[in-house]
Coordinates of C-alpha atoms in Angstrom, one line a residue:
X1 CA 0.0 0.0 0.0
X2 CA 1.1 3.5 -0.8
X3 CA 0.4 5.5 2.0
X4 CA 2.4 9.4 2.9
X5 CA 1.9 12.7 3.9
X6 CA 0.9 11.4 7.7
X7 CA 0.6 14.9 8.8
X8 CA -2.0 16.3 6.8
X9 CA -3.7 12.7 6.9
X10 CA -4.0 13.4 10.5
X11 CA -5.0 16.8 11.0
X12 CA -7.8 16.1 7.9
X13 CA -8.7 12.8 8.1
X14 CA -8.3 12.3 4.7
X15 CA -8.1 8.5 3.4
X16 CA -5.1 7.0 1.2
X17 CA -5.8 5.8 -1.8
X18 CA -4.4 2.6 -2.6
X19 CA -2.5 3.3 -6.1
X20 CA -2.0 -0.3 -6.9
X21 CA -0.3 -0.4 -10.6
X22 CA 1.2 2.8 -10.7
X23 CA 3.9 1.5 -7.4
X24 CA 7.5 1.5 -9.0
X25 CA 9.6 -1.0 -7.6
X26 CA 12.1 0.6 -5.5
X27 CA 15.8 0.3 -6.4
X28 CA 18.7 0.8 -4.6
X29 CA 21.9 -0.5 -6.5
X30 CA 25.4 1.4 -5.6
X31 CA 26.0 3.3 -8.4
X32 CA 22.5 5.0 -7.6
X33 CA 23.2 5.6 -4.0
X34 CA 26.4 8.1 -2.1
X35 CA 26.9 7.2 1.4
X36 CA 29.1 8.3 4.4
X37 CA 30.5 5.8 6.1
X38 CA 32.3 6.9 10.0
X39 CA 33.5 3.3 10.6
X40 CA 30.5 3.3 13.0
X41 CA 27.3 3.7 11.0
X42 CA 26.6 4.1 7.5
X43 CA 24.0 6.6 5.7
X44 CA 22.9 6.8 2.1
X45 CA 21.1 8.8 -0.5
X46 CA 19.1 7.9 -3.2
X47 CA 20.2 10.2 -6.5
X48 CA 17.9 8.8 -8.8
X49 CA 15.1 9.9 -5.9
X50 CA 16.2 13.8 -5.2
X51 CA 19.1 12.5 -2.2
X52 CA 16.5 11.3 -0.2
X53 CA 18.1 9.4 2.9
X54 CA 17.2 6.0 1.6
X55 CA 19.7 3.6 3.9
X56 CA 20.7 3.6 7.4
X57 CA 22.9 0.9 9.1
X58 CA 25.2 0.1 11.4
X59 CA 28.6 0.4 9.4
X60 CA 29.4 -3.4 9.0
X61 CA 25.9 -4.3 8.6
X62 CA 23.5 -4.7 5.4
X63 CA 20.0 -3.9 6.8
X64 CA 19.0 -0.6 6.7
X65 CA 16.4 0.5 9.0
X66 CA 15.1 3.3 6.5
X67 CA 11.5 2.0 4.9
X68 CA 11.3 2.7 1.1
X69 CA 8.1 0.9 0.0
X70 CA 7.4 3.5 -2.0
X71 CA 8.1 7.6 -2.9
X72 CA 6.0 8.9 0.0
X73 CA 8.3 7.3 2.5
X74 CA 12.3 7.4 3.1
X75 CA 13.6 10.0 5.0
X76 CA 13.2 13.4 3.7
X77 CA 12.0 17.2 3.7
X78 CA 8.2 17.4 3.3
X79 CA 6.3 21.1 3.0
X80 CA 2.5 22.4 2.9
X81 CA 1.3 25.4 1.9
X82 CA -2.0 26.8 -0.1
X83 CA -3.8 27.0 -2.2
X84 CA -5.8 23.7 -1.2
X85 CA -6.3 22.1 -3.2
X86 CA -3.4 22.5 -5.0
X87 CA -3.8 22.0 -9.2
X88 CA -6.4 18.6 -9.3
X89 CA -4.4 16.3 -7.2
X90 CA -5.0 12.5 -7.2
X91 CA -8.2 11.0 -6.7
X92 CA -7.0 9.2 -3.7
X93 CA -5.5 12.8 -2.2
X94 CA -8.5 15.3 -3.1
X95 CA -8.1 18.7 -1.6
X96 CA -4.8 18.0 -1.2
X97 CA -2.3 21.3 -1.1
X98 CA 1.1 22.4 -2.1
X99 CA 3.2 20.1 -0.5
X100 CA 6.8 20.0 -2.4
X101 CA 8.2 16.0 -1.3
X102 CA 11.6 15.0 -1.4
X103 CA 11.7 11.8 -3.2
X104 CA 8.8 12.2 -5.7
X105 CA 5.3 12.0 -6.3
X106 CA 2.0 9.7 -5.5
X107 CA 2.4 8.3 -9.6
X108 CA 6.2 7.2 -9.2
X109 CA 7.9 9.5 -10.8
X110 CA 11.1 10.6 -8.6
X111 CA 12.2 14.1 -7.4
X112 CA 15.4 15.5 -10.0
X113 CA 19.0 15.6 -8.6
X114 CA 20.9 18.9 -9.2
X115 CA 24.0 18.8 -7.4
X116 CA 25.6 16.5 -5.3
X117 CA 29.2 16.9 -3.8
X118 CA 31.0 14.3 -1.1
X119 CA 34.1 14.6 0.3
X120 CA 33.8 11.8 2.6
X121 CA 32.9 14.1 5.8
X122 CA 29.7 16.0 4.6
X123 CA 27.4 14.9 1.7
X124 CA 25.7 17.6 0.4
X125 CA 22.2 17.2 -1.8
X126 CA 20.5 19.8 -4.0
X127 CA 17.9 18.9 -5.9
X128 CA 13.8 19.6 -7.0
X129 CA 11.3 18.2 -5.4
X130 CA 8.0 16.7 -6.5
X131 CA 4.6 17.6 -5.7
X132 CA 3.3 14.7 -4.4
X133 CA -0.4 14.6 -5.3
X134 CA 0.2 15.8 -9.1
X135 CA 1.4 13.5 -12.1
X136 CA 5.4 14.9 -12.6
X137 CA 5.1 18.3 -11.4
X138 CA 8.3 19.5 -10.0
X139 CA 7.5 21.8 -7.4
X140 CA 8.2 25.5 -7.8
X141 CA 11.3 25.3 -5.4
X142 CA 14.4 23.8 -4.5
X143 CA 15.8 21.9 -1.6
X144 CA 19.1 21.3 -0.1
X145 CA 20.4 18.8 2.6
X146 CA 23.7 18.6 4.4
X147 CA 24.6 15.6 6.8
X148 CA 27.5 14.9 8.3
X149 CA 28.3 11.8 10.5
X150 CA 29.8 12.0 14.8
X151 CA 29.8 8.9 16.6
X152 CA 26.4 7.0 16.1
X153 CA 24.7 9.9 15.4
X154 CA 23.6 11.7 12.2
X155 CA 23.6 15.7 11.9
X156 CA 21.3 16.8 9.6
X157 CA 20.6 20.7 7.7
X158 CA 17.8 21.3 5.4
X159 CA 17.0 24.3 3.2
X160 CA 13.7 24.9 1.5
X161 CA 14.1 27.8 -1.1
X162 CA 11.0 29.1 -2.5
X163 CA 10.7 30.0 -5.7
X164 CA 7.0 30.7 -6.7
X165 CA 5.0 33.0 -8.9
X166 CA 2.1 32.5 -6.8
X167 CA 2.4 35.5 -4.0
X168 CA -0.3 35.0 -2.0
X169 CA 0.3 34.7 1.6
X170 CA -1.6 31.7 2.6
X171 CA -2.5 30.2 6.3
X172 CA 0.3 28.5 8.5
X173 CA 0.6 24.8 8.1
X174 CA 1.8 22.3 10.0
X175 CA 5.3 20.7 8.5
X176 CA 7.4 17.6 8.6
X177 CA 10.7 18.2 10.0
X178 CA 11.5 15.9 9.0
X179 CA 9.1 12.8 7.7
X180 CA 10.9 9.5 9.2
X181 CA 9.9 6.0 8.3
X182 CA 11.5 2.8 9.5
X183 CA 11.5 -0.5 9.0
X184 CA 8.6 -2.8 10.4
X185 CA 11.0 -4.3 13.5
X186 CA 11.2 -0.8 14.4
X187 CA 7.6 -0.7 15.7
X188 CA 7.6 0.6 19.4
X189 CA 7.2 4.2 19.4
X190 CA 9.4 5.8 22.7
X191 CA 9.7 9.1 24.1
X192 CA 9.1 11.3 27.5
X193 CA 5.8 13.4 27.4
X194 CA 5.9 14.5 31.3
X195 CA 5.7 18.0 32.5
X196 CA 9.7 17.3 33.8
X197 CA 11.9 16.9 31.2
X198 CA 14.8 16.1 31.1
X199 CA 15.5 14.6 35.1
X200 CA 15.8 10.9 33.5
X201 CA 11.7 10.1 34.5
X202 CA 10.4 6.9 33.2
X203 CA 9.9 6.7 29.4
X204 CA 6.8 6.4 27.5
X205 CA 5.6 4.0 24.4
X206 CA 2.8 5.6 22.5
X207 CA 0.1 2.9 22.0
X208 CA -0.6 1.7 18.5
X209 CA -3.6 2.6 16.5
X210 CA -5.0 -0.4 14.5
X211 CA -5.3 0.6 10.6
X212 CA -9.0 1.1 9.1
X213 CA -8.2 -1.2 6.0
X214 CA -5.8 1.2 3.8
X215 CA -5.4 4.2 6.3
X216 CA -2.9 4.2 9.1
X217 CA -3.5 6.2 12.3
X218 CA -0.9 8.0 13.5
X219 CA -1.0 10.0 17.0
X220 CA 0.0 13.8 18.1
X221 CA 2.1 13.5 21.1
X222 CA 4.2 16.1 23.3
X223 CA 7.9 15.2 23.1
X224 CA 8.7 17.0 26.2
X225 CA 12.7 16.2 25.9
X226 CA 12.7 17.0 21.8
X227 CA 12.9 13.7 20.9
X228 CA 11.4 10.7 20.1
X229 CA 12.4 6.7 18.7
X230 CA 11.2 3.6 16.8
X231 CA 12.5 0.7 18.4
X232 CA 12.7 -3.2 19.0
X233 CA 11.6 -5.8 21.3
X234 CA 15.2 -5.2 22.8
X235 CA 15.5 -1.1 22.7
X236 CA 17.4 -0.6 19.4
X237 CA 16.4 1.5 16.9
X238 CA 17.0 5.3 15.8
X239 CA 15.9 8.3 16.9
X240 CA 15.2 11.8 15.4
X241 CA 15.7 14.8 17.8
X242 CA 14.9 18.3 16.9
X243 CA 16.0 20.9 19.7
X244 CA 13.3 23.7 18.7
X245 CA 10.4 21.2 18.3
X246 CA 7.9 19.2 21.1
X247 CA 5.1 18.2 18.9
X248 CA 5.7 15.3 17.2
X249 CA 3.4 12.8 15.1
X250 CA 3.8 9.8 14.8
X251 CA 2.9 5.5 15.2
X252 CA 3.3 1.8 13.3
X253 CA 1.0 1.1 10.2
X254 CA 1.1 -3.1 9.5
X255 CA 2.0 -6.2 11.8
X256 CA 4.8 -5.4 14.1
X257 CA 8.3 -7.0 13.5
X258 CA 7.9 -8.1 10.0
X259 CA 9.7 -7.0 6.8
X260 CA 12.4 -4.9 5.5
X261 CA 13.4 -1.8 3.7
X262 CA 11.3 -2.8 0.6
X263 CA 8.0 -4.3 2.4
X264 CA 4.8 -2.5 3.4
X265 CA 5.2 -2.5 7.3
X266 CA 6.6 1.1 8.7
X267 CA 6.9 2.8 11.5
X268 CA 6.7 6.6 11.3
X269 CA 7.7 9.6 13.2
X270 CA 8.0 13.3 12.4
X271 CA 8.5 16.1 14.7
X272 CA 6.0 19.3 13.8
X273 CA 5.7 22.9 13.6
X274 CA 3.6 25.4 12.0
X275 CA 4.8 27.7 9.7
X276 CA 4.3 30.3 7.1
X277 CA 5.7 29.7 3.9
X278 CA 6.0 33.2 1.9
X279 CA 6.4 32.5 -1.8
X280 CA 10.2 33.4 -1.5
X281 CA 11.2 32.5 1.6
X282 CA 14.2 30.5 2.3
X283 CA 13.8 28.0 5.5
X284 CA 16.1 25.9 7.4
X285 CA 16.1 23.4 10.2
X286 CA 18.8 21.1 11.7
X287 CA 17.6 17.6 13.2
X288 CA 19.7 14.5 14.5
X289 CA 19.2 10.9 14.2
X290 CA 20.8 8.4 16.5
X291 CA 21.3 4.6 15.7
X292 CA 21.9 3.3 18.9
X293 CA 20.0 1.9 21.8
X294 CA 17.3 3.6 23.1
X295 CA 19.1 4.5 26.5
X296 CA 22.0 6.6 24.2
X297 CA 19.7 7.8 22.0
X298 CA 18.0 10.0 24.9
X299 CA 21.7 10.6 26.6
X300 CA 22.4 12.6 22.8
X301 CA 18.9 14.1 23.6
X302 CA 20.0 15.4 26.9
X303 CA 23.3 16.8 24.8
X304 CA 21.3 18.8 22.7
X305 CA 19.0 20.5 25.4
X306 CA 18.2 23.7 25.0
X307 CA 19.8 26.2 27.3
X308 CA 16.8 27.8 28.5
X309 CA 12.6 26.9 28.2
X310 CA 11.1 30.0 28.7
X311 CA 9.9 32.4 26.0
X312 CA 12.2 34.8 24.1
X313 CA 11.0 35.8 20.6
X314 CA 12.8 38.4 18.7
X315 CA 11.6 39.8 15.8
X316 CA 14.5 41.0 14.5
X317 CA 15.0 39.1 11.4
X318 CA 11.9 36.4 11.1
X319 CA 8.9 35.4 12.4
X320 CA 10.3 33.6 14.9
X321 CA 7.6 30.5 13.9
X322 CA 5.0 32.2 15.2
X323 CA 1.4 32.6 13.2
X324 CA -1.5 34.8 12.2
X325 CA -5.2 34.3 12.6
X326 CA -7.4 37.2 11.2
X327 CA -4.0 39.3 10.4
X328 CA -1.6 39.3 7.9
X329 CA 1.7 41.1 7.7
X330 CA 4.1 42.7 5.2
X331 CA 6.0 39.3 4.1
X332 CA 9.4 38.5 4.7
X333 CA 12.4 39.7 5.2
X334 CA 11.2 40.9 8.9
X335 CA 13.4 44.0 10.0
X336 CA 13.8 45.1 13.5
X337 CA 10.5 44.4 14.3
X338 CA 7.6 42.5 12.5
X339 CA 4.9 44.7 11.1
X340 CA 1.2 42.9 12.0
X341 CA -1.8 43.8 9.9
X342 CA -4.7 44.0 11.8
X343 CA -8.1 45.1 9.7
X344 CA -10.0 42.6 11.0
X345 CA -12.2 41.3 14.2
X346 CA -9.8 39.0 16.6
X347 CA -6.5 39.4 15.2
X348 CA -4.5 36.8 17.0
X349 CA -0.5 35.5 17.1
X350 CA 0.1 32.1 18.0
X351 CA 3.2 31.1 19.3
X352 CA 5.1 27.4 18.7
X353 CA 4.7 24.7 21.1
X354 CA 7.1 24.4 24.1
X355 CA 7.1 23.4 27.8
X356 CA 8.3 25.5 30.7
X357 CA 7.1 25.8 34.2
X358 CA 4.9 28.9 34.5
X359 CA 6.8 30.0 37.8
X360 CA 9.7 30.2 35.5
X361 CA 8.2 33.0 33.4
X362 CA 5.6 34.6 35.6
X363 CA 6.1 38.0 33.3
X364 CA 5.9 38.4 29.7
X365 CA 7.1 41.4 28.2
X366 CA 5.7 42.7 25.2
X367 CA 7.6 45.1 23.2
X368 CA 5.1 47.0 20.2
X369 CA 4.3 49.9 18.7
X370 CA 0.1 50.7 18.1
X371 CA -1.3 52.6 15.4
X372 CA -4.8 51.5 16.0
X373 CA -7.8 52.7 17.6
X374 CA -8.6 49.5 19.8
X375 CA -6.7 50.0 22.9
X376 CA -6.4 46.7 24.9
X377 CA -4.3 43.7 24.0
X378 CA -4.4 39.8 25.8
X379 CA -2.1 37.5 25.7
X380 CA -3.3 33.7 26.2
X381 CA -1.8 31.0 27.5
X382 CA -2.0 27.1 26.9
X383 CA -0.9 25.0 29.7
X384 CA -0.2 21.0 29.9
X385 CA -3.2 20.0 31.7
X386 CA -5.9 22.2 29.7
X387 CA -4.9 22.4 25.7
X388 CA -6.3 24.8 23.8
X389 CA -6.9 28.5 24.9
X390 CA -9.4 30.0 26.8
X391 CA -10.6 33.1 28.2
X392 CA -9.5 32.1 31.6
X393 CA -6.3 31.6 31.1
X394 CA -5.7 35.0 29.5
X395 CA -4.9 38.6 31.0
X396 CA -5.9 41.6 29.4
X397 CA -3.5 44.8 29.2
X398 CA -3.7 48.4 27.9
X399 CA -2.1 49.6 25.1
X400 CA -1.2 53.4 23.7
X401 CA -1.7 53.6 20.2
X402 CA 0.4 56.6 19.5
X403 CA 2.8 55.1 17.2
X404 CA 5.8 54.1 19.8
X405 CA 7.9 51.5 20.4
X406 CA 7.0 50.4 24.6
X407 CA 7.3 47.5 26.5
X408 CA 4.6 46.3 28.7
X409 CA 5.0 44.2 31.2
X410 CA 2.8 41.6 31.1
X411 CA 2.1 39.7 35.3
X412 CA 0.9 36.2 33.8
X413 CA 0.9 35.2 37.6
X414 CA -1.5 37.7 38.8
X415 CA -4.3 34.8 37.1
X416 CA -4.8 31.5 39.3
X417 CA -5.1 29.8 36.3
X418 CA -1.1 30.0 35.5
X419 CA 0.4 27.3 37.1
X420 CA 1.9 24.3 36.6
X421 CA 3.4 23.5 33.1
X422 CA 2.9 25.7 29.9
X423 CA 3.0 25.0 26.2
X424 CA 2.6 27.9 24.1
X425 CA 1.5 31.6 24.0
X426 CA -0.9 33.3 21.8
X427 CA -1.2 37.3 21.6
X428 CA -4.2 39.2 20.4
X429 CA -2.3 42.2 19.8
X430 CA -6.1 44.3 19.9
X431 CA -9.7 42.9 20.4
X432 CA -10.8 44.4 16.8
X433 CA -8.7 45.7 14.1
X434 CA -9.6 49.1 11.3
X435 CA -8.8 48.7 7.7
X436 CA -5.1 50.6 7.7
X437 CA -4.2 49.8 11.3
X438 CA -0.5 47.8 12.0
X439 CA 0.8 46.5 15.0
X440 CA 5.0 46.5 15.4
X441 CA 5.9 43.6 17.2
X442 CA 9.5 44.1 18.8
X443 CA 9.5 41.0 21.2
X444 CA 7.2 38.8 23.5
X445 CA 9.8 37.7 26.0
X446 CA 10.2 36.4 29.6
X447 CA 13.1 38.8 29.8
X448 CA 13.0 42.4 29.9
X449 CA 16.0 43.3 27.7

């Protein structure tokens, strides 16, 4: 079965379409593959399938633990953005949107190799991706990996440069980053989801979802330490950590420990984030995978912490992976501050997912300049225990809309409701926005300066 695209199968509950006859057989012969090889593990790329990581092994070992049943799989960069649908996608993806894949498309036909350059230390991959839901459309883009191999461990930098003639500015979408799929004897699903990461507390496996005949379920879970790993019956597998990201998606699709590379059983595992994706933007993200046992894998985790939990966005340069609802803004390149436009009822900014303990950043600091008539902002707050955002877990502030740059300081901990530990922000920079009207957005921050 072809199945791909897990994310937006999850968040829409759309249904794979088996493609039967149109399935190319995989191959993966030498001459079609580079690899870096540390003496310790081994990785490969696919050239004849855009560089997509198509092989991982232990160095003096055969078996890869990468799943390549078909183009939708591998391990690669995966991207959404509007208009959705996108062109008129395949029957068994309707309503499907721009979404740019790294090894090809839904028909077969592979993703095109540009440049490729190995000097035994980094491989580097360039190439055009596919949209996966149309019949050979390259995508209106281009994509570039770097990996380099330390130890068990495989550092990873990706590039998504946009290139299209469509401008519109279109919603945020959740993306892969990256799409992972394993072998089927990687098929327990590990990680830490508690409200303490990172003090060694007992580990979690996220319970399988049977299949409804050709659709796999996959499950949204908070990977609290940044990681998360398929593994075997005896803890050995690999693991993808990403240092900015917590959300992650993820399961097993077919009968546990059965099958190779080349056969339909898979696990799958993708950490998530929501982004904008301007119509020239250029957007990078570093992730690591670890072939080891699943007691190193989180030790590399634990490497890779972040220095500090608590919110500090600065718009100096970027977004900073925040989103709009009922606003737009001026596009990208942000300079020195990011201009909001708010014509409309509700404007609201929502932050990325994290986890910090609310004691930790009992002020936020808002730094903005108002040139609207609305006079109060609210910032919101999602905590562990109660997703989603609500009025009572909010405080309300004053604003001057004269046009200059303040800070206001922001006592989170005044509410009751702010306690315990938090996942992300969101900032209604006014109740109700004026056609004309722009919000400056310096810096939402736990830290004054």
């Amino acid at each position: 079965m072809i199945f791909v695209r897990a994310l937006l199968l999850t968040i829409l509950g759309l249904v794979p379409f088996c493609v039967g006859e149109e399935k190319r057989p995989v191959v993966r012969d030498s001459e079609k593959m580079a690899y870096l090889d540390n003496g310790i593990i081994k990785i490969g790329v696919d050239l004849d399938r855009g560089g997509s990581i198509g092989f991982l092994a232990d160095a003096k070992k055969t078996d890869s633990a990468v799943n390549v049943h078909d183009l939708g799989r591998w391990i690669g960069q995966s991207y959404y953005s509007g208009p959705m649908p996108f062109g008129t996608p395949h029957p068994g993806w309707k309503d499907w949107p721009w979404n740019p894949v790294s090894a090809g498309d839904v028909y077969g036909n592979p993703s095109k190799l540009i440049e490729k350059k190995n000097d035994g230390k980094t491989l580097y991959i360039k190439s055009v991706p596919m949209q996966w839901a149309l019949k050979n459309l390259p995508g209106d883009c281009q994509i570039e990996t770097w990996i380099t191999l330390e130890g068990r461990s495989v550092r990873v930098r990706n590039r998504l440069t946009n290139d299209r003639k469509d401008h519109a500015q279109y919603r945020a979408m959740d993306q892969e980053l990256p799409a992972v799929y394993t072998t089927g004897k990687l098929h327990r699903l590990m990680t830490y989801t508690g409200d303490s990461p990172f003090a060694d507390k007992p580990l979690k496996e996220i319970p399988k979802i049977p299949a409804k005949g050709t659709r796999p379920h996959w499950t949204t879970f908070f990977a609290t330490e940044h990681w998360a790993a398929l593994v075997d019956d005896d803890d050995w597998g690999f693991g993808v950590i990403h240092p900015d990201v917590v959300r992650f998606v993820g399961g097993f699709y077919g009968k546990p420990n059965t099958g190779g590379p080349d056969d339909d059983p898979s696990g799958y595992v993708a950490p998530v984030r929501q982004e904008i994706l301007d119509h020239h933007i250029v957007y990078e993200y570093h992730y690591t995978l670890v072939l080891d046992s699943l007691t190193n894998i989180r030790k590399e985790a634990y490497k890779q912490r972040p220095k500090s939990a608590v919110p500090d966005y600065r718009f100096k340069k970027d977004r900073q992976h925040w989103w709009l609802v009922n606003a737009n803004d001026t596009g990208i390149p942000v300079k020195d501050s990011w201009r909001l436009k708010v014509e409309q009822d509700d404007p609201q900014m929502f932050g990325p997912e994290g986890c910090w303990q609310a004691k930790d950043a009992a002020t936020i600091f808002v730094r903005a300049a108002y040139r609207t008539t609305n006079k109060t902002a609210e910032l919101f707050w999602e905590s562990a225990d109660k997703p989603g955002f609500r009025g009572e877990q909010s405080v309300k502030f004053a604003i001057v809309p004269d046009g200059k740059m303040r800070t206001y300081e922001v006592d989170l901990s005044s509410s009751a409701a702010y306690r315990g530990a938090i996942r992300r922000l969101r900032f209604d920079p006014v109740e109700t926005g004026r056609p004309g009207e722009t919000v400056d957005v310096e810096f939402i921050s736990a830290k004054r300066d």
